[in-house]
C-alpha positions as a LaTeX table, in Angstrom:
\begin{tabular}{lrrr}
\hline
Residue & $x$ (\AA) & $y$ (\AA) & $z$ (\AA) \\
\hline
Unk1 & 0.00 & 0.00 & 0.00 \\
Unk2 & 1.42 & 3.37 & $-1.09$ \\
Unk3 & 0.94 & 6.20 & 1.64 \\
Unk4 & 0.22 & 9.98 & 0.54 \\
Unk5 & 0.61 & 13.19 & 3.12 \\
Unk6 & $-1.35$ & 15.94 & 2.28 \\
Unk7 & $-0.31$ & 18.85 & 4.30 \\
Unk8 & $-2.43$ & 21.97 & 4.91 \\
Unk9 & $-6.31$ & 23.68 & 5.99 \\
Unk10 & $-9.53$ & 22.56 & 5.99 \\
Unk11 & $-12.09$ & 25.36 & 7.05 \\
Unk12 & $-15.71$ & 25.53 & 7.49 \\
Unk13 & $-17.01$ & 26.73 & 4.18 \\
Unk14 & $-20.05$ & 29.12 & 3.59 \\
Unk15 & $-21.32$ & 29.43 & 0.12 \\
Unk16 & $-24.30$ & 31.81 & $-1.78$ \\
Unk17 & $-25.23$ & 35.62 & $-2.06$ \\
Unk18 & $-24.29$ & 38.27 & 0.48 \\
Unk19 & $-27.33$ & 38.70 & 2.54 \\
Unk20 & $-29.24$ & 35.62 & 0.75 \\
Unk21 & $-29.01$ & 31.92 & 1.43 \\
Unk22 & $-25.43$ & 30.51 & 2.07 \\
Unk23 & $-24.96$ & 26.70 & 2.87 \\
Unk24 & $-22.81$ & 25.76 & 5.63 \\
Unk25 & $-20.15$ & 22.60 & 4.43 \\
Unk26 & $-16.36$ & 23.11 & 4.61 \\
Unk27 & $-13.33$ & 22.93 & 2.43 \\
Unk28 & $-9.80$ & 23.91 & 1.76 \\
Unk29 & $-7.93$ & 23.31 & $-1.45$ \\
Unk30 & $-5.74$ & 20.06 & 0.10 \\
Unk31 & $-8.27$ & 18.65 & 1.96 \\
Unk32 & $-10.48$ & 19.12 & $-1.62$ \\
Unk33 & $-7.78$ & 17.01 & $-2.96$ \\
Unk34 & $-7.63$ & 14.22 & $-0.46$ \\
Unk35 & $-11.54$ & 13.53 & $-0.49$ \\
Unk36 & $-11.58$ & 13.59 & $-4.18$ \\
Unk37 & $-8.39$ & 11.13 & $-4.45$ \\
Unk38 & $-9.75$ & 9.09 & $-1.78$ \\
Unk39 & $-12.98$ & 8.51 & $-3.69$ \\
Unk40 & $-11.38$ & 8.40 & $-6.93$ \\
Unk41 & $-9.02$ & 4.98 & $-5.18$ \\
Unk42 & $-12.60$ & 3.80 & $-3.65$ \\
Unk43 & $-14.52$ & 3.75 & $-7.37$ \\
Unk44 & $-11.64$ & 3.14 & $-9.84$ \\
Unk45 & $-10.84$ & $-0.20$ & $-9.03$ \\
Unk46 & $-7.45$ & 0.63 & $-8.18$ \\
Unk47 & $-5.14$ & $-2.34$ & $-7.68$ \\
Unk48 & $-2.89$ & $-0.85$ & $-5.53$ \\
Unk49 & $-4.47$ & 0.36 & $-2.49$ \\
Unk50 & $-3.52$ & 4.13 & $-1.21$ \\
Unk51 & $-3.76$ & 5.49 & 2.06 \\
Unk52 & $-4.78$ & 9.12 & 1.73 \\
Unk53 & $-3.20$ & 11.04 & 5.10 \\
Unk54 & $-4.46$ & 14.68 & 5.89 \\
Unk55 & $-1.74$ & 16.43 & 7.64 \\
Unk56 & $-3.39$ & 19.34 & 9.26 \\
Unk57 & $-4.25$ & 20.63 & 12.88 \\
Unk58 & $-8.22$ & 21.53 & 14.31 \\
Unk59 & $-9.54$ & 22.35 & 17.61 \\
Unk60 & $-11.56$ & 20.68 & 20.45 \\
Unk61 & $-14.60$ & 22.25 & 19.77 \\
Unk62 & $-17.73$ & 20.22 & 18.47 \\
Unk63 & $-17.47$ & 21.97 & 14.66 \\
Unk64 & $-13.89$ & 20.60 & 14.73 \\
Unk65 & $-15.08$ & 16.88 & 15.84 \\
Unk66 & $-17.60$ & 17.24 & 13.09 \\
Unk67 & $-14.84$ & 17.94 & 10.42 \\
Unk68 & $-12.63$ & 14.95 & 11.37 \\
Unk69 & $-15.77$ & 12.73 & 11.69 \\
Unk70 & $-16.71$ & 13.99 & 8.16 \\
Unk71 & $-13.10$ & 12.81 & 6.52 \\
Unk72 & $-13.24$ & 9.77 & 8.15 \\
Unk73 & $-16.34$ & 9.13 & 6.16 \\
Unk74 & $-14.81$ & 10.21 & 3.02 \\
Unk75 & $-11.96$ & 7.32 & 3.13 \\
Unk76 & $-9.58$ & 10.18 & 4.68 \\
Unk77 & $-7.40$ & 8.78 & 7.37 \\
Unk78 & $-7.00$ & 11.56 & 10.41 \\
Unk79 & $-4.38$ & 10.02 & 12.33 \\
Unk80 & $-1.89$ & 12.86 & 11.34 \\
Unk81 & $-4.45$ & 15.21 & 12.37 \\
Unk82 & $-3.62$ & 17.47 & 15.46 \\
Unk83 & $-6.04$ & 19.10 & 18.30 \\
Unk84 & $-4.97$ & 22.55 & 19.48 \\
Unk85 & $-7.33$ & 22.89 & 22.52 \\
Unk86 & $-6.45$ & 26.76 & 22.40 \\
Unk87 & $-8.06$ & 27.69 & 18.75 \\
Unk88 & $-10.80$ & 26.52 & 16.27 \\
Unk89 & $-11.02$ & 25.87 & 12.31 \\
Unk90 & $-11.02$ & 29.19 & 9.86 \\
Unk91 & $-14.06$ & 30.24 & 8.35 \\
Unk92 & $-14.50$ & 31.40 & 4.49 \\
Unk93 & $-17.14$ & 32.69 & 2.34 \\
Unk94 & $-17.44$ & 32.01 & $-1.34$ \\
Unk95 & $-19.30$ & 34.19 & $-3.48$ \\
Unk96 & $-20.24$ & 33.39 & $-6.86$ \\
Unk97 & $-21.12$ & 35.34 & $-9.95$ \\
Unk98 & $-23.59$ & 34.62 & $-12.91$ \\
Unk99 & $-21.08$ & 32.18 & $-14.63$ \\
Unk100 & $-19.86$ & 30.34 & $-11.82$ \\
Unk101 & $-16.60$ & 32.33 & $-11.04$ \\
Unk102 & $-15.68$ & 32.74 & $-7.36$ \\
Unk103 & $-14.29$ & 34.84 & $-4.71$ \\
Unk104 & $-13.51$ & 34.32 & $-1.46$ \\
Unk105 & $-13.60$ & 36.36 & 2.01 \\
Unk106 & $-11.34$ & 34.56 & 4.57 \\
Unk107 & $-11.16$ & 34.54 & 8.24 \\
Unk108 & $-8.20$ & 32.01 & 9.75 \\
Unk109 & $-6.14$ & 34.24 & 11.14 \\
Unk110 & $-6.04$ & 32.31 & 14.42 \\
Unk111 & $-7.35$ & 28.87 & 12.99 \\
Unk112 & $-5.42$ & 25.93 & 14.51 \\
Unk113 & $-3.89$ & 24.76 & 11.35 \\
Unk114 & $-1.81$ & 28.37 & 10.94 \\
Unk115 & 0.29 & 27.05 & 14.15 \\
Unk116 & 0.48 & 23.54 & 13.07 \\
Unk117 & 4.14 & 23.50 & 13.11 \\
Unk118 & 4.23 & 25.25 & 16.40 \\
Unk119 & 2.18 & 22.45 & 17.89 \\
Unk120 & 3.80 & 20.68 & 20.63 \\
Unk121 & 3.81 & 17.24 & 19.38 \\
Unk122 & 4.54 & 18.26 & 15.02 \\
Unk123 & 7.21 & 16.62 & 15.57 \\
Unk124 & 6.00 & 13.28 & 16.27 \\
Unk125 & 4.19 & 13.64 & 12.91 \\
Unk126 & 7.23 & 14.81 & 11.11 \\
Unk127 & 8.91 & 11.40 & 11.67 \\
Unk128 & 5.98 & 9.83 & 10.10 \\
Unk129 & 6.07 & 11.90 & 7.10 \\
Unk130 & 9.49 & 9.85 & 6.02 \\
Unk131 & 7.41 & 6.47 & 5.89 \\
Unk132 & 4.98 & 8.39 & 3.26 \\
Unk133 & 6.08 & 7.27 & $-0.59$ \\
Unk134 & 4.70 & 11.26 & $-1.50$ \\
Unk135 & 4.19 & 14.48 & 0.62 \\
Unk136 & 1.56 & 17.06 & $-1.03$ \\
Unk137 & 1.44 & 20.84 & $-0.24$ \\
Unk138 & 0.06 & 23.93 & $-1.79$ \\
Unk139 & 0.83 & 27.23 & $-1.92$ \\
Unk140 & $-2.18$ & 28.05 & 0.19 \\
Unk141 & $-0.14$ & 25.54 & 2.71 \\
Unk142 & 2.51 & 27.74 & 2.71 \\
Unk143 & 0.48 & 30.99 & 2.59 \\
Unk144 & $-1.31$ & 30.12 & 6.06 \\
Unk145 & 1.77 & 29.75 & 8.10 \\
Unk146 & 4.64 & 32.68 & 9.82 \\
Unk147 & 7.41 & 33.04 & 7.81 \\
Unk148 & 9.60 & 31.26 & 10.34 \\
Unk149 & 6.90 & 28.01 & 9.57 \\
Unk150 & 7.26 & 28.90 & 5.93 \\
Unk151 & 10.31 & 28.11 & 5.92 \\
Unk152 & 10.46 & 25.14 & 8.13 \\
Unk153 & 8.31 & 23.53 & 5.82 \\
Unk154 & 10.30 & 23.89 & 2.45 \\
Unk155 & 13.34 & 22.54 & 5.09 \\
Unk156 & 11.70 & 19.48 & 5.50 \\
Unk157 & 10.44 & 18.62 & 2.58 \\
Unk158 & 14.10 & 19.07 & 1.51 \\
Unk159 & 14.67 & 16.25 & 4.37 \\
Unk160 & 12.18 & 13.93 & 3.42 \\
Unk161 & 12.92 & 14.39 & $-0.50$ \\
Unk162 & 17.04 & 13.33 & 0.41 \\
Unk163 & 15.27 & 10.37 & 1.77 \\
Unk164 & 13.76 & 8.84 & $-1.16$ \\
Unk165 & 10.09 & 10.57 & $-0.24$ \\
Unk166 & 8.34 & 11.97 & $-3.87$ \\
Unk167 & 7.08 & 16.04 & $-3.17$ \\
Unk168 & 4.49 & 16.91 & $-5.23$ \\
Unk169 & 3.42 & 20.60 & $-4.99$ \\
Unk170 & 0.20 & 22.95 & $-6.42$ \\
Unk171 & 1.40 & 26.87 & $-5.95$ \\
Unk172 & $-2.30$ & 27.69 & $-6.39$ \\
Unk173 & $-1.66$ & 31.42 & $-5.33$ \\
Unk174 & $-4.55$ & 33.38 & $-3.90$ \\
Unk175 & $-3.21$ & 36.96 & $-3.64$ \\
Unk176 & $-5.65$ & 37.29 & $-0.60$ \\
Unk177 & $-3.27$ & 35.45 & 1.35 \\
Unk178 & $-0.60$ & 37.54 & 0.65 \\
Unk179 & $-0.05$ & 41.05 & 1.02 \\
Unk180 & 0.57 & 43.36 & $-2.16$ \\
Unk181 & 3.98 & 44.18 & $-0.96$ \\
Unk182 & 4.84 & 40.66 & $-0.75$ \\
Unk183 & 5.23 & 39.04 & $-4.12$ \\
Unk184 & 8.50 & 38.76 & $-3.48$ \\
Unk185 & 8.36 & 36.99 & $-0.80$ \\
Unk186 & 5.71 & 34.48 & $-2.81$ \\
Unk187 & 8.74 & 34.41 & $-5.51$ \\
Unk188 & 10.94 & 33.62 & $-2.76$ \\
Unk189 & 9.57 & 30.81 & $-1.03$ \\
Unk190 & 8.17 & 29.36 & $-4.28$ \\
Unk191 & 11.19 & 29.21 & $-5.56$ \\
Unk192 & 12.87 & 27.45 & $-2.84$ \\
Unk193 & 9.87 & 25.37 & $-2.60$ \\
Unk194 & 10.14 & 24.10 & $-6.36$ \\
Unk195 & 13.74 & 23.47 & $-5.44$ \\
Unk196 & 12.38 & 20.68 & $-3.79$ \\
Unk197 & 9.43 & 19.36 & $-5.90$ \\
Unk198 & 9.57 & 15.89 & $-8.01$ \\
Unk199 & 6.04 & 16.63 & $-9.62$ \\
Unk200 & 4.44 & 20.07 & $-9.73$ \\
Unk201 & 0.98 & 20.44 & $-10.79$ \\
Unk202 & $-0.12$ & 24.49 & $-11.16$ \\
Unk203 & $-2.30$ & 26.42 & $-13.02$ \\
Unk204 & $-1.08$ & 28.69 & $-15.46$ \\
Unk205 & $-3.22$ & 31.45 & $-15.05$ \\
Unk206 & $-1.14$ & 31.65 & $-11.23$ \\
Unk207 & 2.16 & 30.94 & $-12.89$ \\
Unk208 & 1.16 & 34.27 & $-15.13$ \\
Unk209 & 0.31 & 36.68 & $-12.45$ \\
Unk210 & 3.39 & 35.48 & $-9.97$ \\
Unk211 & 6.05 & 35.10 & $-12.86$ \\
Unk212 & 4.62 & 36.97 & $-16.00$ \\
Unk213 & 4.81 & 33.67 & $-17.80$ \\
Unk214 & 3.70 & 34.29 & $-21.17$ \\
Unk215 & 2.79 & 31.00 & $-22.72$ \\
Unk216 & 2.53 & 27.71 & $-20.62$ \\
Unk217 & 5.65 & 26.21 & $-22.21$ \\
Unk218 & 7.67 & 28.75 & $-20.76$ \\
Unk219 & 5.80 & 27.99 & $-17.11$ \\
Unk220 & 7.22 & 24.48 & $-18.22$ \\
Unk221 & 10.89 & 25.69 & $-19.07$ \\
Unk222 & 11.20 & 27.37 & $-15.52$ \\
Unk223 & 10.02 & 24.64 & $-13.67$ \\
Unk224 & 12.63 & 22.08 & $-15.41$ \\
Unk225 & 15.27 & 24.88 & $-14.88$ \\
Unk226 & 14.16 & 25.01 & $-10.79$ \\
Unk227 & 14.86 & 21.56 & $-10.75$ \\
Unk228 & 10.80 & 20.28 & $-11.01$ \\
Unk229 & 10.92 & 16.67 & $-12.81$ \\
Unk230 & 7.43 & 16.56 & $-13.58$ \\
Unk231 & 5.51 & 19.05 & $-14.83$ \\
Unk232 & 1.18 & 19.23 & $-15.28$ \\
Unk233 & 0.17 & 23.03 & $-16.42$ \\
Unk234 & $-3.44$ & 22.84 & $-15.46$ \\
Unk235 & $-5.09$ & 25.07 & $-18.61$ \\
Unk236 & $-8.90$ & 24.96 & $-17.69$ \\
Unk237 & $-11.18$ & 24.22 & $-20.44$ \\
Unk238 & $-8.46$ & 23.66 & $-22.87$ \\
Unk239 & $-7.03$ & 20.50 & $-20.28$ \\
Unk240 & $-3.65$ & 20.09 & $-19.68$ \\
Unk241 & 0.13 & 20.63 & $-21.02$ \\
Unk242 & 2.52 & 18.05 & $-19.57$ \\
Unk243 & 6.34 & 17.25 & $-19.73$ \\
Unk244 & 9.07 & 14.79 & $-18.24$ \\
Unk245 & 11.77 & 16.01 & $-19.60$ \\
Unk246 & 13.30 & 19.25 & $-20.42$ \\
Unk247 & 14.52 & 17.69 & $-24.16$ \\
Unk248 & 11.24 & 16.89 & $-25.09$ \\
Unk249 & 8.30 & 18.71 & $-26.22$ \\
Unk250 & 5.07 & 18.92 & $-24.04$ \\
Unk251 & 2.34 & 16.76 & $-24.76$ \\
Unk252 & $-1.47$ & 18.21 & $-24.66$ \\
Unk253 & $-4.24$ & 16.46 & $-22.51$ \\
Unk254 & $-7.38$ & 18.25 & $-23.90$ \\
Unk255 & $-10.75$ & 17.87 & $-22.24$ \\
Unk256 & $-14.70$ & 17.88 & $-22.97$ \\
Unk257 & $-15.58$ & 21.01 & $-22.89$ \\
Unk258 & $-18.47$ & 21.84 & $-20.63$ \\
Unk259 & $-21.22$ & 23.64 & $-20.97$ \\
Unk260 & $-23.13$ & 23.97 & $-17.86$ \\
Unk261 & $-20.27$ & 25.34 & $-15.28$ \\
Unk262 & $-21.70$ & 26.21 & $-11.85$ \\
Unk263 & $-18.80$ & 26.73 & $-9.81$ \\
Unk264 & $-15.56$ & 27.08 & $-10.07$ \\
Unk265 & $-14.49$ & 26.46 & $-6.75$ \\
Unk266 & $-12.71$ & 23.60 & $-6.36$ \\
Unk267 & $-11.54$ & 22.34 & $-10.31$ \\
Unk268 & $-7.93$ & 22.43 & $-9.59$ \\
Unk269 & $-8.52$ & 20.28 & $-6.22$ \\
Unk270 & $-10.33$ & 18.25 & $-7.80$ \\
Unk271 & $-8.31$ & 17.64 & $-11.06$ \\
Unk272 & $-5.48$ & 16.99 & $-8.43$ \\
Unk273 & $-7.37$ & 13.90 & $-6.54$ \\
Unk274 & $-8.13$ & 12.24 & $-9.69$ \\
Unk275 & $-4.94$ & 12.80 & $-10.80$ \\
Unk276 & $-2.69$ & 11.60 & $-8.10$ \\
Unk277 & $-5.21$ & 8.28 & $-7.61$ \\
Unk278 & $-4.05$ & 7.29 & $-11.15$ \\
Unk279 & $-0.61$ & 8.52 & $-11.02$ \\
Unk280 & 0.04 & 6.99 & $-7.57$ \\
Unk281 & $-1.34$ & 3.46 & $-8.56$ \\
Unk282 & 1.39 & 3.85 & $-11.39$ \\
Unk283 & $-0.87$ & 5.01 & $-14.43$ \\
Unk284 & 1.26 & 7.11 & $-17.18$ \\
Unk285 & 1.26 & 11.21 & $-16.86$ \\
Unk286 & $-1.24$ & 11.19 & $-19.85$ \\
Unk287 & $-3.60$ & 8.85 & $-18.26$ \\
Unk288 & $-3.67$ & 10.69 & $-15.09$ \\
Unk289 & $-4.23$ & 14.07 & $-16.69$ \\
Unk290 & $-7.43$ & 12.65 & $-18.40$ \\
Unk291 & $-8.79$ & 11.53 & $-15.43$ \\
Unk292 & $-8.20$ & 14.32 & $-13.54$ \\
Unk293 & $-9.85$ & 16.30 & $-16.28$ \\
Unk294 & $-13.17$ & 14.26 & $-16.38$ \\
Unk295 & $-13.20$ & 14.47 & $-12.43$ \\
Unk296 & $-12.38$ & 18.42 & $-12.33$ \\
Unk297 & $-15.26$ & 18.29 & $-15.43$ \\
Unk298 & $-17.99$ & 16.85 & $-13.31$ \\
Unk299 & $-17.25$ & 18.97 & $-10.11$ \\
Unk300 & $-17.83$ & 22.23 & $-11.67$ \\
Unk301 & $-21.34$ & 21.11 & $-12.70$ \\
Unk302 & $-22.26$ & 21.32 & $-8.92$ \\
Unk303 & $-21.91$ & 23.71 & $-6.32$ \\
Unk304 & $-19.83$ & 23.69 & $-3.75$ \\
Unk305 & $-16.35$ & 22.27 & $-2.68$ \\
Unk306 & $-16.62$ & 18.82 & $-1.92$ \\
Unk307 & $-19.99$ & 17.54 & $-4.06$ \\
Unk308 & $-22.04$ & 14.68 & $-3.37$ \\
Unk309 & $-20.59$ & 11.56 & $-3.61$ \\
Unk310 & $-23.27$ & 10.24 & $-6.32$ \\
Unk311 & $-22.04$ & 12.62 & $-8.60$ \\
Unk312 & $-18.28$ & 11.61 & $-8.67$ \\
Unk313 & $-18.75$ & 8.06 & $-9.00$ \\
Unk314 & $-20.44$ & 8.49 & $-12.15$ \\
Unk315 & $-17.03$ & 9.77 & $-13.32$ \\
Unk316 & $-14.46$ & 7.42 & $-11.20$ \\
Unk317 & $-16.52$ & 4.36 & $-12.17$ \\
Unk318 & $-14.95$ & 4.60 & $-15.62$ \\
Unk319 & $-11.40$ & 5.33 & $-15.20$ \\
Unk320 & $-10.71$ & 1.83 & $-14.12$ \\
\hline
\end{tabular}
């Protein structure tokens, strides 16, 4: 059985109109990603099983019991999963416009998972992280935390890489999360955190606004140069441009087109968990991107972050 760590927050989520209805459910980009690979492993017929970990830190308070109850239904183990008696899960708001586009109001400041690496026993879970065959983060991982924590992070997964341990990272950048005077600092700490990475799945649209990129080969081209190995460029409706190597050219993974998007919110997390089910049971980069596609493809047909379960096995039933 392969083992996956997927570090970062989960928060409660609300979703709607300002002053009109808003459902209550939660979500957070790598906790998106673990319930969709989870399911993804569940429905596919995987023969290699995977053991999806969720690295992350909650309170003691009954919303917090609720959360962990709720992965543990999804297939999501929570043994890596920290209580800080002294603080509570973040809250967000998603708003949504007429054609399913997003944004998003935050309040974590003091959520649990900020201080994860502060807790008192992280590093208990640290030495666990080196019998993991792949250790996820974000960039929203990375936004969350003090710069001291920031950097702590990218130290380890320099660590657990040295020991054998595949890093896969998403810099999904949300320029909420970071101040306007601090795109360097995003530069920096990207940088250092590619430095690192075996397998980096981003979205070009956030490889644009951090870098300038102009064209999603040249995304490609810097990531080779930073020393990524494998390379998805996420490109929305148009799929996917992947490469292995620097000396060869990238290959596209196109996708059905869809016509009825209703949110937005959680394509990338999605494409991710599909991806990584087939790419971790040792399917090839193409077949991975296409089922990460059709996955991503069903999710924004329905609102919310996490969907109901009904409507992702119609998808994950067919990429055996």
């Amino acid at each position: 059985m392969k083992t996956i760590a997927i570090i970062g927050e989960c928060m409660i989520e609300l979703n709607g109109k300002p002053f009109g209805a808003m459902q209550q459910t939660y979500g957070g980009d790598t906790l998106n990603a673990a319930v969709y690979l989870s399911r993804s492993c569940e429905t596919a017929a995987i023969e290699h099983p995977i053991k999806v970990c969720y690295v992350s830190a909650l309170g003691s308070d009954p919303l917090s019991n609720g959360l962990k109850a709720h992965w543990n239904e999804e297939g999501v183990n929570t043994d890596l999963v920290l209580i800080d008696d002294k603080r509570t899960p973040g809250l967000y708001l998603i708003q949504l416009d007429e054609v399913g586009e997003r944004t998003f109001l935050y309040w974590r400041d003091q959520s649990a998972a900020k201080y994860l690496l502060e807790h008192p026993d992280f590093k208990k879970i640290e030495s666990r992280l080196y019998s993991a065959q792949m250790v996820f983060i974000s960039g929203i991982s990375l936004a969350i935390l003090p710069d001291d924590d920031r950097n702590k992070l990218v130290a380890l997964l320099h660590k657990l890489r040295a020991k054998g341990v595949e890093i896969a990272f998403d810099s999904n950048y949300r320029p909420a999360l970071w101040p306007d005077d601090q795109l360097s600092t995003v530069k920096n700490i990207y940088s250092a955190t590619y430095e690192t990475t075996d397998l980096a799945l981003v979205t070009f649209d956030d490889e644009h606004l951090i870098w300038g990129d102009r064209t999603p080969q040249a995304t490609i081209e810097r990531l080779h140069q930073s020393g990524v190995k494998k390379v998805v460029v996420k490109l929305g409706a148009q799929g996917c441009l992947t490469s292995e190597s620097s000396s060869v050219d990238p290959i596209l993974v196109s996708t059905q087109p869809v016509k009825n998007v209703v949110d937005t919110t959680s394509a990338g997390d999605s494409f991710n968990g599909g991806f990584l089910s087939a790419y971790l049971a040792g399917k090839s980069i193409k077949r991975s991107c296409h089922r990460g596609n059709a996955l991503a493809g069903k999710v924004i047909q329905h609102p919310g972050a996490i969907i109901q379960r009904a409507h992702t096995n119609e998808i994950t039933k067919t990429f055996k």
